[in-house]
XYZ file of N, CA and C in Angstrom:
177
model
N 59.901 135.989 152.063
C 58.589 136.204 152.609
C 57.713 134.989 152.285
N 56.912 134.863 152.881
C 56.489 133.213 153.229
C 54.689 133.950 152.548
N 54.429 132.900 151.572
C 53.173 132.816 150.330
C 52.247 132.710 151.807
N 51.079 133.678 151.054
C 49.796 133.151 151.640
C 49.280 132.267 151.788
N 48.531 131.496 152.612
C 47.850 130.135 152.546
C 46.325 129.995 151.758
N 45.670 129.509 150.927
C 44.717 130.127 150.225
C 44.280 128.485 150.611
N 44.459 128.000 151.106
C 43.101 126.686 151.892
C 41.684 127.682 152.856
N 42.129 128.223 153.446
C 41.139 128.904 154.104
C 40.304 129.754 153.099
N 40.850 130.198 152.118
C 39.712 131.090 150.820
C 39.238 130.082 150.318
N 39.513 128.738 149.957
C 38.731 127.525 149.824
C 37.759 127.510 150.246
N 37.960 127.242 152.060
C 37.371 126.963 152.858
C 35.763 128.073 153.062
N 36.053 129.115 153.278
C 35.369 130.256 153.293
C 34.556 129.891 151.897
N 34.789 130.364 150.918
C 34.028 130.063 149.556
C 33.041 128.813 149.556
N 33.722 127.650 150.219
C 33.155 126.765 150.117
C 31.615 126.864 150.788
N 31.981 127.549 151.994
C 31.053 127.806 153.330
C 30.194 128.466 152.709
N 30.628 129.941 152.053
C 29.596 130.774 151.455
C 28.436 130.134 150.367
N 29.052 129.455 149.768
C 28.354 128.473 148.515
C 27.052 127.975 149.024
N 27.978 127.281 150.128
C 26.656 126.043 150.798
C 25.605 126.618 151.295
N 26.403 127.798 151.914
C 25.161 128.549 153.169
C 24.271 129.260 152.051
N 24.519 129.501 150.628
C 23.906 130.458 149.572
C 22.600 128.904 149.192
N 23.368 128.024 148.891
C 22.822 126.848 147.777
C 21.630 126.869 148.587
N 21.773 125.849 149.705
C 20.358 125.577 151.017
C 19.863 126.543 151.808
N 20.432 127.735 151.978
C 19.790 128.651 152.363
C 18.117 129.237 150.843
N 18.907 129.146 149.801
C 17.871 129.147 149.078
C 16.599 127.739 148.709
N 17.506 126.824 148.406
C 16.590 125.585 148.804
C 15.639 125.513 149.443
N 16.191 125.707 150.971
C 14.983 125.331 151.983
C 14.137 126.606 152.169
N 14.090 127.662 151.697
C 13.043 128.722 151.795
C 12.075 128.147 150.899
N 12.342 127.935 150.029
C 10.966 127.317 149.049
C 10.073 127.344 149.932
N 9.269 126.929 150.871
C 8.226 126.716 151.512
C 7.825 127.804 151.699
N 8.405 128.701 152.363
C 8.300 129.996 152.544
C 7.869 130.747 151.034
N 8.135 130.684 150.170
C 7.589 131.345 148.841
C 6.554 130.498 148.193
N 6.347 129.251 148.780
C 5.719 128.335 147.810
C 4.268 129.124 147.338
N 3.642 129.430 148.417
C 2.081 130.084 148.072
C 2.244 131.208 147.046
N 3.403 132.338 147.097
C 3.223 133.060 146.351
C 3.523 132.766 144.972
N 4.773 132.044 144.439
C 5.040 131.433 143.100
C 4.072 130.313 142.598
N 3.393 129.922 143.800
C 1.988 129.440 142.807
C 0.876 130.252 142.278
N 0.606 131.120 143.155
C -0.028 132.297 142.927
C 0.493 133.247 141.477
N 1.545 133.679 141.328
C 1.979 133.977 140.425
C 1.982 133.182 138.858
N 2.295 131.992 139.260
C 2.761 131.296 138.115
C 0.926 130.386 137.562
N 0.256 130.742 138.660
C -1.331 129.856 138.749
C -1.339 128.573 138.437
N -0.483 128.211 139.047
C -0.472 126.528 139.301
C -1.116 126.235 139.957
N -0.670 124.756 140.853
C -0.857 123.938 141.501
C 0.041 123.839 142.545
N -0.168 123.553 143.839
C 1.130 123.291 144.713
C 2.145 121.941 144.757
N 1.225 120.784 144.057
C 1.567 119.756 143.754
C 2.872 119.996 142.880
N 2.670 120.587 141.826
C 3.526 120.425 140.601
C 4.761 121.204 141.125
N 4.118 122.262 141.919
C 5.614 123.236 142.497
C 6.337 122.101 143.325
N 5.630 121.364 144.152
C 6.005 121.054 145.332
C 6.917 119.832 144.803
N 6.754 119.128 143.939
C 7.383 118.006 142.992
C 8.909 118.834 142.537
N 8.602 119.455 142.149
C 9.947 120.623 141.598
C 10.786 120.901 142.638
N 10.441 121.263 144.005
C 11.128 121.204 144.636
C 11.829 119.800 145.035
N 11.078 118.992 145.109
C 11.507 117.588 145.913
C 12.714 116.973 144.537
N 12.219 117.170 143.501
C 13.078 116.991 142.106
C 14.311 117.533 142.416
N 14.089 118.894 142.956
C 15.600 119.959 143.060
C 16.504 119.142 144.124
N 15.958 118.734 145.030
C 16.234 118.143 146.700
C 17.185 117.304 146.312
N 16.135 115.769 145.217
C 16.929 114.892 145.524
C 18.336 115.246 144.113
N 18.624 115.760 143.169
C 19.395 116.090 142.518
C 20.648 116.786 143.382
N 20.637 117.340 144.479
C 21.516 118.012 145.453
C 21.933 117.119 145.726
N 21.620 116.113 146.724
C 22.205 115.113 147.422
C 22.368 114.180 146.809
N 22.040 113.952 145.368
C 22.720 112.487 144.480
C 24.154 113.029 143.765
């Protein structure tokens, strides 16, 4: 009987990851007003945090 191929559970996992990682990433904007609100910041300092998070992804 011939082994499963487990490149595609790679593959899949991999997909799920990414679509999880930047799917959360790029909402930031979308929450930004309220976690400043919450946290009573500044949008600056949030907004730095994000761009901090950004470029750490893609380096």
């Amino acid at each position: 009987m011939r082994r499963p191929y487990y490149g595609w559970a790679v593959v899949a996992a991999s997909f799920l990851g990414t679509f999880v990682v930047f799917g959360l990433s790029y909402s930031f904007g979308v929450f930004l007003e309220r976690i400043v609100d919450a946290f009573g910041g500044a949008r600056g300092p949030a907004s730095l945090a994000f761009a901090v998070q950004t470029v750490a992804i893609y380096l």
